[in-house]
Tab-separated table of C-alpha atoms in Angstrom:
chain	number	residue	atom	x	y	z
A	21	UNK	CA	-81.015	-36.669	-73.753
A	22	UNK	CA	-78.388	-39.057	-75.445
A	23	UNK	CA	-79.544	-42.724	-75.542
A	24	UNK	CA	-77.580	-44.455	-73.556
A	25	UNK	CA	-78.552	-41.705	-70.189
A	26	UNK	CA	-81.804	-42.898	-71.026
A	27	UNK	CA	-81.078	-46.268	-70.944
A	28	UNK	CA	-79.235	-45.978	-67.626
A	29	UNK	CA	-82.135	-44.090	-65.870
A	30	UNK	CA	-84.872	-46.734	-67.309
A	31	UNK	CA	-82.745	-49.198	-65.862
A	32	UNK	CA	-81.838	-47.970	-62.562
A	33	UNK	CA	-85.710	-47.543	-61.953
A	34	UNK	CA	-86.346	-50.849	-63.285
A	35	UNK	CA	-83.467	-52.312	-60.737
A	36	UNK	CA	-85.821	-50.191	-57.895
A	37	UNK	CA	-88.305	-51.197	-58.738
A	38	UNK	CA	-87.683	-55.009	-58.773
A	39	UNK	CA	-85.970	-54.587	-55.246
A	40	UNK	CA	-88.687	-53.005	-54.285
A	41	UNK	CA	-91.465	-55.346	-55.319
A	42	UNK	CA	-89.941	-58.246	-53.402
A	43	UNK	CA	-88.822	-60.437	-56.404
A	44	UNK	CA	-85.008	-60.267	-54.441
A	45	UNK	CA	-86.280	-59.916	-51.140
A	46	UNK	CA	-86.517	-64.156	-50.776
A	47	UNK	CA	-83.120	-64.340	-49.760
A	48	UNK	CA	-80.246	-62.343	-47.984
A	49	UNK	CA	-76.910	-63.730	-47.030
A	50	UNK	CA	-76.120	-60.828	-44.876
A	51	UNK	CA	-79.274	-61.386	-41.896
A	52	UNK	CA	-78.177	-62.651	-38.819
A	53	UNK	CA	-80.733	-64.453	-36.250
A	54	UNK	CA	-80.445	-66.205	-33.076
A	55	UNK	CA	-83.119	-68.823	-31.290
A	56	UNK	CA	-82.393	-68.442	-27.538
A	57	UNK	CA	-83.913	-71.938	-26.949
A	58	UNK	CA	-84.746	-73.443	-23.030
A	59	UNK	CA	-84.112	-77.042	-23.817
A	60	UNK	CA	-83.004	-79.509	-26.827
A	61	UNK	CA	-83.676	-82.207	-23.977
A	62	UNK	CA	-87.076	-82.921	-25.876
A	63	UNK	CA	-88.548	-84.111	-29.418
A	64	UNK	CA	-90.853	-81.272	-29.244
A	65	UNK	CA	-87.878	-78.446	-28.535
A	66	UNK	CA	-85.792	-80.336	-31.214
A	67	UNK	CA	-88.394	-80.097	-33.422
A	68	UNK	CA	-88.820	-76.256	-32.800
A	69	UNK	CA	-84.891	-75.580	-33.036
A	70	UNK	CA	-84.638	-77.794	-36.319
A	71	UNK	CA	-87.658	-75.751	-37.859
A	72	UNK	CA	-86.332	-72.460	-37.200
A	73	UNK	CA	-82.983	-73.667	-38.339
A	74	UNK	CA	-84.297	-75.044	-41.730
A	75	UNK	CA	-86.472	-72.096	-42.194
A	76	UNK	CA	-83.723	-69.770	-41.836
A	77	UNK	CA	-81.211	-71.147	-43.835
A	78	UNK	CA	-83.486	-71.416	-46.609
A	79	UNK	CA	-83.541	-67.786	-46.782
A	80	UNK	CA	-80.130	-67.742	-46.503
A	81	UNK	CA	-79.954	-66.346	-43.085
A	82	UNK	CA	-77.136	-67.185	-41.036
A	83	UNK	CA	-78.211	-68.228	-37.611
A	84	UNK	CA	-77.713	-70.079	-33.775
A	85	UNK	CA	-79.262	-72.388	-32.062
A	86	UNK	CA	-78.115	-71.428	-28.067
A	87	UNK	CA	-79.774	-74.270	-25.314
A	88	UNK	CA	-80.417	-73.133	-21.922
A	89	UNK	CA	-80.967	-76.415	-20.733
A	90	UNK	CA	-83.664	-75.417	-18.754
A	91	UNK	CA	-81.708	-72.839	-16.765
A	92	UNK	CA	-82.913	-68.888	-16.679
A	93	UNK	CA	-79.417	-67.653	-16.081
A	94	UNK	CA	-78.028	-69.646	-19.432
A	95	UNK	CA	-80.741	-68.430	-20.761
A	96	UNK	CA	-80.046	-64.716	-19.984
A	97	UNK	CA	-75.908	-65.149	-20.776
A	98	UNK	CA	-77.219	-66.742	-24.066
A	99	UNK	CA	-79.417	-63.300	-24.747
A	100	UNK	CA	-76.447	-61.109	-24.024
A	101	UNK	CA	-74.215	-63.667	-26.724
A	102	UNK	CA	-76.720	-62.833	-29.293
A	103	UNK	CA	-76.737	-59.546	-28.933
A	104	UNK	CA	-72.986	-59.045	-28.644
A	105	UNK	CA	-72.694	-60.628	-32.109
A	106	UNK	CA	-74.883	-58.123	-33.472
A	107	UNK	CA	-77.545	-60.440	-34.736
A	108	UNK	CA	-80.796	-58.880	-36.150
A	109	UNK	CA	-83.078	-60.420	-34.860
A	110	UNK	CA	-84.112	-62.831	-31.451
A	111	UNK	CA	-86.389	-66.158	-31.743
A	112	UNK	CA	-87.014	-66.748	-27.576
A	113	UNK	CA	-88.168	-69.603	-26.293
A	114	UNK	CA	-87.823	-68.456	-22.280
A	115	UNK	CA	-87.466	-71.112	-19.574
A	116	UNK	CA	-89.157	-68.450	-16.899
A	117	UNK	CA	-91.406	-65.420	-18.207
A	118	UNK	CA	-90.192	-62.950	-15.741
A	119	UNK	CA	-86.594	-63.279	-16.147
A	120	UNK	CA	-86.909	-63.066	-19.413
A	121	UNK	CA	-88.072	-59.570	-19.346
A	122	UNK	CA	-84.793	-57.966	-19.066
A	123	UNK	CA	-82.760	-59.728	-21.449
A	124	UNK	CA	-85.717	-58.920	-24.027
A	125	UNK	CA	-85.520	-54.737	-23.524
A	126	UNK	CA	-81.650	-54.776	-23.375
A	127	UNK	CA	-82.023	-56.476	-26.823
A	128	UNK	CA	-84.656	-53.876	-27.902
A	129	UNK	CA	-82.305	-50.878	-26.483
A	130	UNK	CA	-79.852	-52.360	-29.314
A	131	UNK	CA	-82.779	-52.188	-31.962
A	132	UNK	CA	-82.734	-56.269	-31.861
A	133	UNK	CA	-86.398	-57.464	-31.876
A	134	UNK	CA	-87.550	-60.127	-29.893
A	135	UNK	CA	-90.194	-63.139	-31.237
A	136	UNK	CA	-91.142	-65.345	-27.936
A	137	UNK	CA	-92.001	-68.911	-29.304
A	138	UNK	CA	-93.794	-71.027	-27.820
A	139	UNK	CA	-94.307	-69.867	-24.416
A	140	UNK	CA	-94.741	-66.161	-23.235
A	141	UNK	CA	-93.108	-63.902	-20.684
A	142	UNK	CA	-93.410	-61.390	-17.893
A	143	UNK	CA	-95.474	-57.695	-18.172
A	144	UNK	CA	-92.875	-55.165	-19.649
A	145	UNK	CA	-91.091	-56.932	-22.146
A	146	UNK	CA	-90.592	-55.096	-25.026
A	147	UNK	CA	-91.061	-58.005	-27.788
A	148	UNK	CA	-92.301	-58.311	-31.151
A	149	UNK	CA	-95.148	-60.918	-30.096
A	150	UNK	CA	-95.086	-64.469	-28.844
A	151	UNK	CA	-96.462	-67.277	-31.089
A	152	UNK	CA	-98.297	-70.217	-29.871
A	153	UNK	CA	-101.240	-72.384	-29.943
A	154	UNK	CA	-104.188	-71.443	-28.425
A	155	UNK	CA	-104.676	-73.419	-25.568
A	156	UNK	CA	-108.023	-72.740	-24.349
A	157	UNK	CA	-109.145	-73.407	-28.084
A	158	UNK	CA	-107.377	-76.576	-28.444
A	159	UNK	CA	-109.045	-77.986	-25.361
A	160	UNK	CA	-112.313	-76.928	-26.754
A	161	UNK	CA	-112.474	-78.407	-29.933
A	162	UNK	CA	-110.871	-81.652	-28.223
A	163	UNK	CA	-113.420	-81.712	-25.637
A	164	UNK	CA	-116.620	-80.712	-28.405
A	165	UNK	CA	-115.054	-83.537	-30.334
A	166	UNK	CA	-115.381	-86.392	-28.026
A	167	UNK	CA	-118.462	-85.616	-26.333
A	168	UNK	CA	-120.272	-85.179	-29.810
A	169	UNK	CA	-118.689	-88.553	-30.334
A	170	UNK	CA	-120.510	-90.450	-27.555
A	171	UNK	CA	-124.383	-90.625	-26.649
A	172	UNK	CA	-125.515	-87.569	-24.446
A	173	UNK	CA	-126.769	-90.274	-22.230
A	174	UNK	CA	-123.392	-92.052	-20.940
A	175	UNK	CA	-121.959	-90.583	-18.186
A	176	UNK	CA	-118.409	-89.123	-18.479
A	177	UNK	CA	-116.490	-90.788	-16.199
A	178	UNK	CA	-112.947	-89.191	-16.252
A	179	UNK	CA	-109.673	-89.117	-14.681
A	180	UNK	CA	-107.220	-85.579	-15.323
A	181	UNK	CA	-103.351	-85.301	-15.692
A	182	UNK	CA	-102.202	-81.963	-15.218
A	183	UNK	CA	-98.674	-80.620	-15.702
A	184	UNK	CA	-97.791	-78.878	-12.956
A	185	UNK	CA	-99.294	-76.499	-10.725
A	186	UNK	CA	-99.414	-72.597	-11.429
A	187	UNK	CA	-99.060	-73.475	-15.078
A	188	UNK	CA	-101.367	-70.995	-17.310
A	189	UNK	CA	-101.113	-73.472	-20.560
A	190	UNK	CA	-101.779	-76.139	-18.017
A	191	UNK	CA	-105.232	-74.365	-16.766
A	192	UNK	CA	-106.383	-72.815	-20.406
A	193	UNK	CA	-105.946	-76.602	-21.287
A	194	UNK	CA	-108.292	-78.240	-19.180
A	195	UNK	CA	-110.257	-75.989	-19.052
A	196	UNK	CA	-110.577	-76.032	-22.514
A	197	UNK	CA	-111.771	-79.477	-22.548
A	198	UNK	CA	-114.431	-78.555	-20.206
A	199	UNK	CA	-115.657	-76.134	-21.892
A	200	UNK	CA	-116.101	-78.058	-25.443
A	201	UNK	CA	-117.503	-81.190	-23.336
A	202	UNK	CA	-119.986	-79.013	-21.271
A	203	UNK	CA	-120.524	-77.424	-24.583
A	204	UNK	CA	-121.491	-80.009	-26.795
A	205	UNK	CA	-123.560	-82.283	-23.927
A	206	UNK	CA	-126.122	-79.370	-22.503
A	207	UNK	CA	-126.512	-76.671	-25.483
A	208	UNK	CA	-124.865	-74.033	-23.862
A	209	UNK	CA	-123.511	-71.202	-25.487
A	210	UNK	CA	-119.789	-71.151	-26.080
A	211	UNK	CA	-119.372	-67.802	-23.487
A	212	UNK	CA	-121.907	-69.869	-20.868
A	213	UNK	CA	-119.969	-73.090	-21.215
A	214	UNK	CA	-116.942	-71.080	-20.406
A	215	UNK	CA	-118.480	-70.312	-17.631
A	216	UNK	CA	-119.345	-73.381	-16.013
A	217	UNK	CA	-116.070	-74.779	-17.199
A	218	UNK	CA	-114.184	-72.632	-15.039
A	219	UNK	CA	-116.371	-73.300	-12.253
A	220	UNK	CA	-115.674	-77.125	-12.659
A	221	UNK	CA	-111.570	-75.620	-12.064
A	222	UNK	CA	-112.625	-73.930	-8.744
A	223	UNK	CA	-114.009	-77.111	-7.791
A	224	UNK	CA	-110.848	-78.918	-8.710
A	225	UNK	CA	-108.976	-77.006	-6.509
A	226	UNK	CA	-111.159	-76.615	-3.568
A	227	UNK	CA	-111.903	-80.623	-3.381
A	228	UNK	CA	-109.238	-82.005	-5.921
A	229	UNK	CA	-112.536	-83.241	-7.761
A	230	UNK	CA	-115.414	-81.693	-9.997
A	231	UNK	CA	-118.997	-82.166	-11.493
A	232	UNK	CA	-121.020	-80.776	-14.013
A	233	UNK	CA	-124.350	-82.383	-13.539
A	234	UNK	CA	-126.313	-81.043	-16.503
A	235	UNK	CA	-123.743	-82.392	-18.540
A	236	UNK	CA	-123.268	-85.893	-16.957
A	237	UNK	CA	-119.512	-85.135	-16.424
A	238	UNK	CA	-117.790	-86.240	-13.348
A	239	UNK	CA	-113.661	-85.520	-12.940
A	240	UNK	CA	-113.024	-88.416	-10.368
A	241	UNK	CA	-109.407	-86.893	-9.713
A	242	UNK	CA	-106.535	-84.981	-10.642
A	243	UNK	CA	-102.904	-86.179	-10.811
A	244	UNK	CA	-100.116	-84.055	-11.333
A	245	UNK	CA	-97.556	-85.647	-13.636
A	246	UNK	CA	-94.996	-82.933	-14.680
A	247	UNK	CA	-95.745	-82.985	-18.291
A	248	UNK	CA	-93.466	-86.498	-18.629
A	249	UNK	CA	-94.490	-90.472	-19.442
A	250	UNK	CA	-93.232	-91.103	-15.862
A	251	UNK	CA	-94.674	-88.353	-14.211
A	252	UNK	CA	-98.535	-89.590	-15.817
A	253	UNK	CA	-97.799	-93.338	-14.853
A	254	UNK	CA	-97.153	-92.653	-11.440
A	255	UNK	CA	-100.097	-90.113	-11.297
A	256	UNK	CA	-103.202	-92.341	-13.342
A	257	UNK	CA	-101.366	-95.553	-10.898
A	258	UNK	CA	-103.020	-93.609	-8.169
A	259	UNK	CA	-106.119	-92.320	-9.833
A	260	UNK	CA	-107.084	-95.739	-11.286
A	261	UNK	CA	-107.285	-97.101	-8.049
A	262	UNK	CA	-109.415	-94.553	-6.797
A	263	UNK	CA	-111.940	-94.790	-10.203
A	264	UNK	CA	-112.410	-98.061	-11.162
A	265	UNK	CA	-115.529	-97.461	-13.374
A	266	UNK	CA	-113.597	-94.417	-15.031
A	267	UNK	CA	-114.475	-94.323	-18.840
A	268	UNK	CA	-111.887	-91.692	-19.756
A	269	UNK	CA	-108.478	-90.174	-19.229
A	270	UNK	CA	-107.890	-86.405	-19.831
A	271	UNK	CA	-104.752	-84.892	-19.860
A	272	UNK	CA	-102.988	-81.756	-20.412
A	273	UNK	CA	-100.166	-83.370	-22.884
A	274	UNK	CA	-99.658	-86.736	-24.724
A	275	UNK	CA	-96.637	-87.503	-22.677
A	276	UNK	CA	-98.602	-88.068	-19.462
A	277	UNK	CA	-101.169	-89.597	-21.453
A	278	UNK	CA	-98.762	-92.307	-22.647
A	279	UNK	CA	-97.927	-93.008	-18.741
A	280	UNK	CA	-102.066	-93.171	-18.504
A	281	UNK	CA	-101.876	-96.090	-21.027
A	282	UNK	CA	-99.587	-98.241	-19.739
A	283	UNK	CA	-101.267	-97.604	-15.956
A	284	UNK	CA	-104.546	-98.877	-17.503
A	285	UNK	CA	-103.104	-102.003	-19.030
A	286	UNK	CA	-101.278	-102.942	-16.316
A	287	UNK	CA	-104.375	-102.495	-13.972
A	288	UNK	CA	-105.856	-104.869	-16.614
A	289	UNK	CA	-108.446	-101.855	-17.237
A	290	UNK	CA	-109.765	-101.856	-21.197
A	291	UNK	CA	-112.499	-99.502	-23.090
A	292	UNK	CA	-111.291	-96.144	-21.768
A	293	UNK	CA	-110.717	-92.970	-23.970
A	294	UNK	CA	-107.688	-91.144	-24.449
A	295	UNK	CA	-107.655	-87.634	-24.718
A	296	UNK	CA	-105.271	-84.857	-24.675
A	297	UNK	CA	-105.962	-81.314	-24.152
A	298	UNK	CA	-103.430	-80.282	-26.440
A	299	UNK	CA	-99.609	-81.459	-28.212
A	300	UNK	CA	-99.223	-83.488	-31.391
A	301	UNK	CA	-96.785	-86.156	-30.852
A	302	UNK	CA	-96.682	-88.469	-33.642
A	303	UNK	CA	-96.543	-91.230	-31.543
A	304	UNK	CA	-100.202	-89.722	-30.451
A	305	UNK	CA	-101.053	-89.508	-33.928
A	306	UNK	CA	-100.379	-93.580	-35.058
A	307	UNK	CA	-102.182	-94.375	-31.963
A	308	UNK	CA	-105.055	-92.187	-33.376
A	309	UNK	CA	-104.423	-93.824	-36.636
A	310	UNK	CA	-104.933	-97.478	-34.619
A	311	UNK	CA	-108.143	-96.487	-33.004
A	312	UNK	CA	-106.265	-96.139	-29.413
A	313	UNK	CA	-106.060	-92.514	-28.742
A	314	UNK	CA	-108.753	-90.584	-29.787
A	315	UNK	CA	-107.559	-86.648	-30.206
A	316	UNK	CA	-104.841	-84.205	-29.271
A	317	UNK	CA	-105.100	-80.617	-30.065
A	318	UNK	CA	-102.650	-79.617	-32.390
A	319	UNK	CA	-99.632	-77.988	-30.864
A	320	UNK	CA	-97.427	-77.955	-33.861
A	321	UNK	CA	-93.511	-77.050	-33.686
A	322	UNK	CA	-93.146	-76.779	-36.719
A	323	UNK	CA	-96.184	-74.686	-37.667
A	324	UNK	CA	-94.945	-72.159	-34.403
A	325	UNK	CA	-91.856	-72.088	-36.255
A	326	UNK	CA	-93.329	-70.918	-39.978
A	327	UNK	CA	-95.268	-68.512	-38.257
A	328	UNK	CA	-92.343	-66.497	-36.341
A	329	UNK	CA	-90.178	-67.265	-39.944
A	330	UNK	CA	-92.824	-65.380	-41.664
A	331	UNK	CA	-92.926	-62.447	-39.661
A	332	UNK	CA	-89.245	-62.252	-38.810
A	333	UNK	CA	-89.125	-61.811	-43.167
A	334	UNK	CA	-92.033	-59.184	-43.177
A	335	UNK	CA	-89.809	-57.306	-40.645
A	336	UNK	CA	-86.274	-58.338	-41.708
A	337	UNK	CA	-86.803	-58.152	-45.565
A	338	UNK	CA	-89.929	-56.608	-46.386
A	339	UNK	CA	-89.950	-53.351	-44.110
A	340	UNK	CA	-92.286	-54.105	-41.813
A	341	UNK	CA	-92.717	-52.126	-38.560
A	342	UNK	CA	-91.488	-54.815	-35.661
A	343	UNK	CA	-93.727	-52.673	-32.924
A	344	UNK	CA	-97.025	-53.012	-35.066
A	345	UNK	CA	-97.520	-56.863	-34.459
A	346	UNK	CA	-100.253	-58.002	-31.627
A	347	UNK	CA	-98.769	-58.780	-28.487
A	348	UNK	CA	-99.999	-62.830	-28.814
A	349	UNK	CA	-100.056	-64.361	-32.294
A	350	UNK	CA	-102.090	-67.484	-32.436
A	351	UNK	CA	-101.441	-70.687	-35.298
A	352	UNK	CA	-104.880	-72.000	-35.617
A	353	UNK	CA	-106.343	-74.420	-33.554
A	354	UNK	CA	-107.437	-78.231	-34.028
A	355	UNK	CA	-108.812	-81.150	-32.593
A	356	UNK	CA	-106.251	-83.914	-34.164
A	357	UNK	CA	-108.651	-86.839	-34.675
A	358	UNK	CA	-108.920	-90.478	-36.721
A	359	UNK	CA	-110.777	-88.189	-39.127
A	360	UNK	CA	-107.746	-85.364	-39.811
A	361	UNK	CA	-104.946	-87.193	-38.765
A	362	UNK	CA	-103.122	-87.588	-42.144
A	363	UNK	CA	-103.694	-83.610	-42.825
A	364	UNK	CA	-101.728	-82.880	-39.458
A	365	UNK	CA	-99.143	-85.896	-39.373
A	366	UNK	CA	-96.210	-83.829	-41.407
A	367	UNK	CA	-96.724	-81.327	-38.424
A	368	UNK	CA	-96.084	-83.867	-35.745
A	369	UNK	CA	-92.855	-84.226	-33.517
C-alpha cells in the first residue's frame, strides 16, 4: 500500500474516532430546541427560562423561549410552533398536566422528544421524563431539621399555608414536613412517620386542623394563599387571630411565607419560626442568613435546568436512547438552612 493511502486511512479512523469519543460532541451549531414555558410572570419561571437559555447557547444550540402566560391553549399553539419549525427537541413546562398530553405525543409522532420541567403531566404522555425536586423529600428534611433544632419538650405550635387545593406538590409538601417533624420528635421510622404524617392530612381535611400527640405537634389551621405574598398575608391575618400562642408558621412556598411575616409583625407577634416546605428564593435565603427564616427546601431553577441540559446532550449529542430515561427524574433534595446557605445561594432565584 503506497504511503500516503495509509496515511489517509490512519487518519480517517483517527477523525472517527475523535467524533466518536465525544471530544467534538460539546458543541453543535446545527441543534434546534424549544422551552414551551407557562409563565415569565415570575422570578422563579425567569430563572428557569434564563437557565435553559444560557445552557443552550453554550452548546451552541439555537433555541426559543415561547410563554404561555398561564394559558393551556397558548400553551398547546406554542407546542404545535415548535414542532412546525422542526426543532429537535421540547423543554415543557405545562400550565395543566392533562392538556398537555396531546401536544406531547403529536411531538413524539414527529420523533421530537419531550423533557417536562418542573411540573409533570397527565397518564399517556409520551415524554422523555419530567425533572423536579422531590417534594415529599424536601419537606422532610425541612421538617427533621427544625424539630431536631428545638427541645423534644416544647410543643409545636404551628400555623400552615397551603397553595391551593388539589395541588399534588402542595400535599407531598406538607406532608413532607410532617413526616420529618413526627420523625425526628417520637423515633419513628421514616416509612411509620410517613404514616402518621398522612394521617395528620386526613385530619386537615376532615376538621381543617390536626394533631400528632406523641410528637407534641399541633397544626392550629390551614390557610390557603395561592402560592403568592398576598395570598399568605391575607391567609396567616386570619390564622393569627385564631392562634395567638402559635410558635411557628409552615408553608408550602416562601412567597406565602413572606405574607406570614409581615401578618406577624403587624399583629405585633415576635419569636415565631419560619419554615417553608420547599422553594429557594434568595430573598428566603438572606433572611436565613439574618437569623429570620429558618429553612426552605431547595427547589432550584437553575439546578432543574442543568439537569434536563444534561440529558437533552446525552440524547441530542451523545446517542442516547430518549425512551430509556425514568419517567420522574429527581435533583437532590435539601433542607436550605443558616448552616448551608452559602453552598445553595448561587442556586437561588
Amino acid at each position: 500500500m503506497k504511503k500516503g493511502y495509509s496515511r489517509i486511512i490512519i487518519l480517517s479512523i483517527v477523525a472517527i474516532l475523535i467524533c466518536t469519543s465525544g471530544v467534538f460532541a460539546q458543541t453543535d451549531s446545527n441543534i434546534k430546541v424549544g422551552f414551551a414555558i407557562r409563565t415569565l410572570d415570575s422570578p422563579y419561571y425567569v430563572a428557569l427560562g434564563d437557565a435553559i437559555k444560557a445552557g443552550c447557547e453554550e452548546l451552541g444550540w439555537e433555541v426559543s423561549v415561547l410563554d404561555a402566560n398561564t394559558d393551556s391553549e397558548k400553551e398547546a399553539q406554542n407546542m404545535d410552533a415548535l414542532v412546525a419549525q422542526g426543532v429537535d427537541l421540547i423543554f415543557l413546562d405545562s400550565v395543566i398536566p392533562d392538556p398537555a398530553v396531546a401536544a406531547i405525543n403529536k411531538a413524539a409522532e414527529n420523533n421530537i422528544g419531550v423533557i417536562n420541567l418542573d411540573s409533570g403531566v397527565g397518564e399517556g404522555a409520551k415524554d422523555i421524563t419530567t425533572i423536579y425536586s422531590n417534594n415529599e423529600q424536601n419537606g422532610r428534611l425541612v421538617g427533621l431539621a427544625y424539630a431536631n433544632s428545638i427541645d423534644k419538650n416544647d410543643p409545636i405550635k404551628a400555623i400552615l399555608l397551603s397553595g391551593n387545593k388539589g395541588s399534588i406538590a402542595g400535599e407531598q409538601r406538607r406532608t413532607g414536613l410532617f413526616c420529618g417533624i413526627i420523625e425526628a420528635r417520637t423515633g419513628l421510622s421514616e416509612a411509620d412517620a410517613w404514616i402518621a404524617a398522612k394521617d395528620m392530612e386526613k385530619q386537615l381535611v376532615e376538621n381543617g386542623k390536626a394533631e400528632n400527640t406523641e410528637a407534641n405537634f399541633v397544626i392550629g389551621g390551614q390557610g390557603w394563599g395561592a402560592w403568592t405574598r398576598e395570598g399568605g398575608l391575607e391567609a396567616a391575618e386570619d390564622l393569627i387571630t385564631a392562634n395567638q400562642d402559635l410558635t411557628c408558621v409552615l408553608a408550602e412556598n416562601d412567597q406565602m411565607n413572606f405574607g406570614a411575616m409581615i401578618a406577624l409583625e403587624n399583629a405585633g407577634i415576635e419569636n415565631v419560626d419560619i419554615l417553608s416546605a420547599a422553594d429557594g428564593a434568595k430573598q428566603a435565603y438572606d433572611l436565613i442568613k439574618e437569623g429570620k427564616y429558618f429553612a426552605t427546601g431547595e427547589n432550584s431553577p437553575v439546578k432543574i435546568a442543568e439537569k434536563g441540559i444534561e440529558i437533552a446532550k446525552a440524547i441530542l449529542i451523545d446517542g442516547a436512547d430518549m425512551w430509556s430515561y425514568p419517567d420522574i427524574t429527581f435533583t437532590e433534595a435539601f433542607a436550605v438552612t443558616i448552616d448551608n446557605v452559602d453552598e445553595h445561594y448561587d442556586f437561588g432565584f
